mmCIF file with all atom_site columns, C-alpha atoms in Angstrom:
data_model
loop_
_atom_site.group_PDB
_atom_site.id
_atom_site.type_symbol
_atom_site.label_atom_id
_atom_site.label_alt_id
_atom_site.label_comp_id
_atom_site.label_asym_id
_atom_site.label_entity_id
_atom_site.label_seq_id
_atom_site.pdbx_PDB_ins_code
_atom_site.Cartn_x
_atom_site.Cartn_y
_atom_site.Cartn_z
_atom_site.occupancy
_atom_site.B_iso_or_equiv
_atom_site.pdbx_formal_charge
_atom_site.auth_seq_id
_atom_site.auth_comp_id
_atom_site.auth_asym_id
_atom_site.auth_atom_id
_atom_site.pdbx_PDB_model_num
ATOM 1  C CA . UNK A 1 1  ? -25.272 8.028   -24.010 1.00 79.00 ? 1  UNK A CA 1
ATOM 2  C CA . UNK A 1 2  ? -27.153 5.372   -21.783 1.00 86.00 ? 2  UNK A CA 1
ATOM 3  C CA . UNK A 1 3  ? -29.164 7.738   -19.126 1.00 90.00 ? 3  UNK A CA 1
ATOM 4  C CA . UNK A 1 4  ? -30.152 5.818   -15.183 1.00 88.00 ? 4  UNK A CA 1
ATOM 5  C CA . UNK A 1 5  ? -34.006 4.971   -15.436 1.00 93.00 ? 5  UNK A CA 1
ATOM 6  C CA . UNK A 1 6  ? -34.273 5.363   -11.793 1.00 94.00 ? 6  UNK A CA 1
ATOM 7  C CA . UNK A 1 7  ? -32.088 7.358   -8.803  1.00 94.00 ? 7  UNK A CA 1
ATOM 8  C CA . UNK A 1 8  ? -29.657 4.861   -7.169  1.00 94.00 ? 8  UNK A CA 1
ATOM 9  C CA . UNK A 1 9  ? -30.692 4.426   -3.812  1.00 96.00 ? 9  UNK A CA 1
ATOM 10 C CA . UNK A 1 10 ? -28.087 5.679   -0.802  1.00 97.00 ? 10 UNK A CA 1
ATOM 11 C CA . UNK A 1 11 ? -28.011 1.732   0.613   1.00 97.00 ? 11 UNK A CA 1
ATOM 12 C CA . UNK A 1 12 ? -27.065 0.303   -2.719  1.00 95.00 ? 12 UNK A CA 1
ATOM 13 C CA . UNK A 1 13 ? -24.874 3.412   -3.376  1.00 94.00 ? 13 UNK A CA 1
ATOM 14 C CA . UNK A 1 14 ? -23.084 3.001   -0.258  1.00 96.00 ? 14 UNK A CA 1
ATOM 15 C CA . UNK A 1 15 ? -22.519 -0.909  -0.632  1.00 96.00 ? 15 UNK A CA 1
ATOM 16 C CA . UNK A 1 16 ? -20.904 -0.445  -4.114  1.00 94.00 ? 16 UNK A CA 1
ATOM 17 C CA . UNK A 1 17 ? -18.305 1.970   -2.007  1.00 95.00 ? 17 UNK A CA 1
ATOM 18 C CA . UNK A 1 18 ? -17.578 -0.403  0.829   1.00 94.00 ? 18 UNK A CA 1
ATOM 19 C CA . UNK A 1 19 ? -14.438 -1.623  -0.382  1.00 93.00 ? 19 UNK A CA 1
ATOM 20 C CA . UNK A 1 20 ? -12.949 1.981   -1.617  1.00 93.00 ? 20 UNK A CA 1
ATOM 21 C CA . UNK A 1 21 ? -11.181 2.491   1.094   1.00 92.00 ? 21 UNK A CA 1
ATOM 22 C CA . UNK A 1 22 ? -7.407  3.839   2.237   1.00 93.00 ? 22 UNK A CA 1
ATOM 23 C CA . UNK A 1 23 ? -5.440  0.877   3.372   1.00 91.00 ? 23 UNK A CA 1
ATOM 24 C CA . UNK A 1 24 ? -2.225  1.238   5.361   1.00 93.00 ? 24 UNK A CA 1
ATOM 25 C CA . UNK A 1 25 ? 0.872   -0.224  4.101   1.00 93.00 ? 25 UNK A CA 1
ATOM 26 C CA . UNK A 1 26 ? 2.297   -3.788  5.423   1.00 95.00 ? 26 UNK A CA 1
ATOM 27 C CA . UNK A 1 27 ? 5.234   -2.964  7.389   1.00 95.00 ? 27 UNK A CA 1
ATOM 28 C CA . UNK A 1 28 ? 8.075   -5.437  7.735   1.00 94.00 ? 28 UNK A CA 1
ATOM 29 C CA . UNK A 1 29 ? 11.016  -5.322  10.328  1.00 95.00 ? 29 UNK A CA 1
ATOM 30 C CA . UNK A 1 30 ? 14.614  -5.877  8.793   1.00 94.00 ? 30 UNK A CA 1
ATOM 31 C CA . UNK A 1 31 ? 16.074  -8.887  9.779   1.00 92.00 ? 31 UNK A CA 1
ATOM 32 C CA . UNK A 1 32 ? 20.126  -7.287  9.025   1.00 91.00 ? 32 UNK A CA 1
ATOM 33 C CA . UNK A 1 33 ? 19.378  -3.713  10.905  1.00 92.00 ? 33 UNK A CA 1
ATOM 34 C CA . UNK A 1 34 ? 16.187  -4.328  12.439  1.00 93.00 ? 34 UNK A CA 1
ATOM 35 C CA . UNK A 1 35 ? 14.135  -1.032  11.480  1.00 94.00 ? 35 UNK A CA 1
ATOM 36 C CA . UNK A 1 36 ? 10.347  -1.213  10.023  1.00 96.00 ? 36 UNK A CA 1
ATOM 37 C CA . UNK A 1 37 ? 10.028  -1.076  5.912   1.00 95.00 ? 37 UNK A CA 1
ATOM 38 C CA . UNK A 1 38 ? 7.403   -1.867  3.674   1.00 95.00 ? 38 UNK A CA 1
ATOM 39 C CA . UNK A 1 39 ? 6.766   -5.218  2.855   1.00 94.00 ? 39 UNK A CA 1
ATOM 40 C CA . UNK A 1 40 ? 8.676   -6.613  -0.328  1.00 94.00 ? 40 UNK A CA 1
ATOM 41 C CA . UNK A 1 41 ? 10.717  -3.316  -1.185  1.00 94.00 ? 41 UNK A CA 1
ATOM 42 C CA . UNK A 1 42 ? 14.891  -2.655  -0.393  1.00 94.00 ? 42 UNK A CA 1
ATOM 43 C CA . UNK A 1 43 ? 15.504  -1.596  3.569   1.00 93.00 ? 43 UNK A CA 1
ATOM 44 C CA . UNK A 1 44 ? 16.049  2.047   3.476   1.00 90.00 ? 44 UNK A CA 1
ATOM 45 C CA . UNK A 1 45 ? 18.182  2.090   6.443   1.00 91.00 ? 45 UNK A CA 1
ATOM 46 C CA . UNK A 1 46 ? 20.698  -0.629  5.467   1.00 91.00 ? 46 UNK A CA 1
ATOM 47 C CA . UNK A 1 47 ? 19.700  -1.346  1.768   1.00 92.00 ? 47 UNK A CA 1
ATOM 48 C CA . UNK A 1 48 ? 19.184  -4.743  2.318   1.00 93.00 ? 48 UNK A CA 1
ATOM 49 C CA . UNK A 1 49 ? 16.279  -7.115  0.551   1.00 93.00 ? 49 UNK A CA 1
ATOM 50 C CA . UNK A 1 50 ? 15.922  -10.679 1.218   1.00 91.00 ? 50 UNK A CA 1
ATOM 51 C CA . UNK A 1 51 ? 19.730  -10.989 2.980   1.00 89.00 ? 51 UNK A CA 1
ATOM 52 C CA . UNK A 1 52 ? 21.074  -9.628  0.124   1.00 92.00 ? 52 UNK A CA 1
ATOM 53 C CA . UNK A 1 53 ? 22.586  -6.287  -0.016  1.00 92.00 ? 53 UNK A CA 1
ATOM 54 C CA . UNK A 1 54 ? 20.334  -4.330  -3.349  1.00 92.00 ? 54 UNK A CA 1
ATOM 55 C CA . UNK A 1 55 ? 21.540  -0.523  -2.843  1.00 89.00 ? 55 UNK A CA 1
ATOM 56 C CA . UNK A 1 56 ? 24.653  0.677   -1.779  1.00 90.00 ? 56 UNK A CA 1
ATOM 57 C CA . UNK A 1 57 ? 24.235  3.517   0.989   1.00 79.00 ? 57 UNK A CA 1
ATOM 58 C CA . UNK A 1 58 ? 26.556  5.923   1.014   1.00 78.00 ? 58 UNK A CA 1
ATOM 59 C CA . UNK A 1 59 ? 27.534  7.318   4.430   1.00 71.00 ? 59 UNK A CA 1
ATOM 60 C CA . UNK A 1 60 ? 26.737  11.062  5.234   1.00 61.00 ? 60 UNK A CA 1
ATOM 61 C CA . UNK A 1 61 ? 30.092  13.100  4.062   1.00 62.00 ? 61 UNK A CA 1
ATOM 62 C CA . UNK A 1 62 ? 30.622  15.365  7.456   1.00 55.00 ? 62 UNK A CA 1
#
């Protein structure tokens, strides 16, 4: 196995690792019930994508 000729500075360490990072989702708001959802998946309030209804909900059995 290949072995580093030299220790990898901090600097140059630390700009290779700028970009690994936690990003937050993009949040979307429903246009058919109006709550906030991620970005390109199926509304989990309504079930809704797009205008089109993707998943039936069923209603809570009380």
């Amino acid at each position: 196995m290949a072995h580093p000729k030299r220790r990898q500075s901090k600097t140059r360490t630390a700009k290779r690792r700028t970009h690994d990072k936690a990003v937050a989702p993009t949040l979307a708001i429903c246009p058919n019930c109006g709550a906030w959802h991620v970005f390109h998946t199926v509304c989990g309030e309504c079930g809704y994508y797009r205008g089109k209804l993707a998943v039936v909900k069923e209603t809570a059995a009380e």
